[in-house]
Short mmCIF file of C-alpha atoms in Angstrom, two decimals:
data_model
loop_
_atom_site.label_atom_id
_atom_site.label_comp_id
_atom_site.label_asym_id
_atom_site.label_seq_id
_atom_site.Cartn_x
_atom_site.Cartn_y
_atom_site.Cartn_z
CA MET J 1 -0.05 -0.16 -0.16
CA GLU J 2 1.51 3.42 -0.75
CA GLU J 3 2.37 5.63 2.28
CA LYS J 4 0.06 8.48 1.24
CA LYS J 5 -3.26 6.44 1.75
CA VAL J 6 -1.51 5.34 5.06
CA ILE J 7 -0.70 8.89 5.79
CA ASP J 8 -4.37 9.64 5.06
CA PHE J 9 -5.59 7.11 7.21
CA ILE J 10 -3.42 8.44 10.38
CA GLN J 11 -4.44 12.02 9.89
CA SER J 12 -7.96 10.76 9.57
CA LEU J 13 -7.67 8.86 12.58
CA CYS J 14 -6.40 11.24 14.62
CA LYS J 15 -8.84 13.92 13.47
CA TYR J 16 -11.79 11.55 14.69
CA ALA J 17 -9.66 10.66 17.75
CA GLY J 18 -9.16 14.20 18.60
CA GLU J 19 -5.52 14.35 18.40
CA GLY J 20 -3.53 16.80 16.28
CA GLU J 21 -0.91 16.99 13.87
CA GLU J 22 1.87 16.89 16.32
CA PHE J 23 0.41 13.81 17.57
CA ALA J 24 0.17 12.15 13.68
CA GLY J 25 3.57 12.93 13.41
CA ASN J 26 5.48 11.28 16.33
CA PHE J 27 3.22 8.42 15.33
CA TRP J 28 3.93 8.25 11.88
CA LYS J 29 7.40 8.70 12.73
CA LYS J 30 7.22 5.73 14.76
CA LEU J 31 5.12 3.34 12.80
CA LYS J 32 7.52 4.15 9.89
CA ALA J 33 10.33 2.47 12.00
CA ASP J 34 8.64 -0.59 12.80
CA ASP J 35 8.00 -2.38 9.78
CA GLU J 36 6.09 -5.18 11.61
CA ILE J 37 3.71 -2.72 13.30
CA TYR J 38 3.16 -0.92 9.87
CA GLN J 39 2.12 -3.73 8.18
CA GLU J 40 -0.20 -4.62 10.89
CA LEU J 41 -1.56 -1.12 10.27
CA VAL J 42 -2.18 -1.85 6.71
CA PHE J 43 -3.79 -5.21 7.04
CA TYR J 44 -6.19 -3.26 9.53
CA MET J 45 -6.69 -0.51 6.68
CA GLU J 46 -7.43 -3.03 3.92
CA HIS J 47 -9.45 -5.46 5.98
CA GLY J 48 -10.74 -3.95 9.12
CA ASN J 49 -9.30 -6.24 11.35
CA PHE J 50 -6.12 -7.76 13.03
CA ALA J 51 -3.90 -10.11 11.42
CA CYS J 52 -2.02 -10.16 14.69
CA LYS J 53 1.12 -10.92 13.14
CA ALA J 54 2.84 -8.47 15.10
CA ASN J 55 3.89 -9.27 18.17
CA ILE J 56 6.08 -8.09 21.32
CA GLN J 57 6.80 -11.10 23.29
CA GLY J 58 3.71 -12.72 22.64
CA TYR J 59 1.47 -9.52 22.84
CA THR J 60 -0.47 -7.94 19.72
CA VAL J 61 -2.55 -5.04 19.21
CA VAL J 62 -5.57 -6.96 20.18
CA ASP J 63 -4.07 -7.65 23.83
CA ILE J 64 -3.44 -4.02 24.11
CA MET J 65 -6.98 -3.12 23.22
CA VAL J 66 -8.22 -5.26 25.19
CA TRP J 67 -6.07 -3.98 28.05
CA GLN J 68 -7.13 -0.44 27.32
CA MET J 69 -10.53 -1.38 27.79
CA ASP J 70 -10.41 -2.92 30.79
CA HIS J 71 -8.01 -0.12 31.89
CA PHE J 72 -10.86 2.71 30.71
CA LYS J 73 -13.79 1.05 32.43
CA ALA J 74 -13.14 2.69 35.66
CA ARG J 75 -13.22 6.12 33.89
CA LEU J 76 -16.54 5.49 31.65
CA ASP J 77 -19.16 7.08 33.65
CA GLN J 78 -16.86 10.14 34.09
CA ASP J 79 -15.50 9.86 30.55
CA ASN J 80 -12.63 12.00 31.38
CA SER J 81 -10.49 9.91 28.73
CA GLY J 82 -12.62 10.98 25.98
CA THR J 83 -12.40 7.54 24.91
CA ARG J 84 -15.71 6.29 25.33
CA GLN J 85 -17.55 5.29 22.43
CA ASN J 86 -14.59 6.85 19.85
CA GLY J 87 -13.51 3.32 18.77
CA ASP J 88 -11.26 5.59 16.31
CA ARG J 89 -9.43 6.65 19.64
CA MET J 90 -9.22 3.41 20.92
CA LEU J 91 -7.20 1.94 17.66
CA LEU J 92 -4.92 5.04 17.38
CA LEU J 93 -4.14 4.63 21.31
CA ALA J 94 -3.52 0.54 21.09
CA PHE J 95 -1.30 1.46 18.18
CA ASP J 96 0.69 3.95 19.71
CA THR J 97 1.24 1.88 22.65
CA PHE J 98 1.97 -0.92 20.70
CA LEU J 99 4.52 1.07 18.88
CA ASN J 100 5.88 2.14 22.48
CA MET J 101 5.81 -1.06 23.66
CA ARG J 102 8.54 -2.09 21.01
CA LYS J 103 10.78 0.33 22.67
CA GLU J 104 10.04 -0.76 26.38
CA PRO J 105 8.52 -4.16 26.63
CA ASP J 106 9.05 -4.98 30.29
CA ARG J 107 7.16 -1.26 31.48
CA TYR J 108 4.39 -2.22 29.25
CA ILE J 109 4.08 -5.83 30.05
CA LEU J 110 4.10 -4.77 33.72
CA LYS J 111 1.19 -2.17 33.38
CA MET J 112 -0.80 -4.78 31.68
CA SER J 113 -0.31 -7.24 34.54
CA ALA J 114 -0.79 -4.85 37.22
CA GLU J 115 -3.08 -2.44 35.97
CA THR J 116 -6.77 -3.22 35.53
CA GLY J 117 -10.16 -1.12 35.17
CA THR J 118 -12.02 -3.77 36.40
CA ASP J 119 -13.37 -4.00 40.24
CA TYR J 120 -12.66 -7.40 41.86
CA VAL J 121 -12.81 -8.72 45.37
CA GLY J 122 -9.51 -7.20 47.29
CA LYS J 123 -8.47 -4.86 44.94
CA TYR J 124 -8.59 -1.81 47.24
CA GLU J 125 -7.51 -3.62 50.16
#
């Protein structure tokens, strides 16, 4: 797929997600530097689904999205995150987190295993 289509997709995604040009530019730089995640985004663009071929220590972008949904559940009532019912924002943040995870996998794996938005018995004890 030609880069212009990917750049246009990123800019549209950022617009609908409420992110500006600076975020889009930084996202593009990170994405361009990681061919595996780049190809995952292209697959999503073409199929509207995830190939889940890109992974970091066994985690995929879908794992990031599930973690984010769980993590943001605690804030949904207040909707301080602006993410509620904004699939574009969830998708963008999942790919952005996935790109960041490439550089600091242990940090994000720890966050994903420790931080949840789900209330469970003993969570606040």
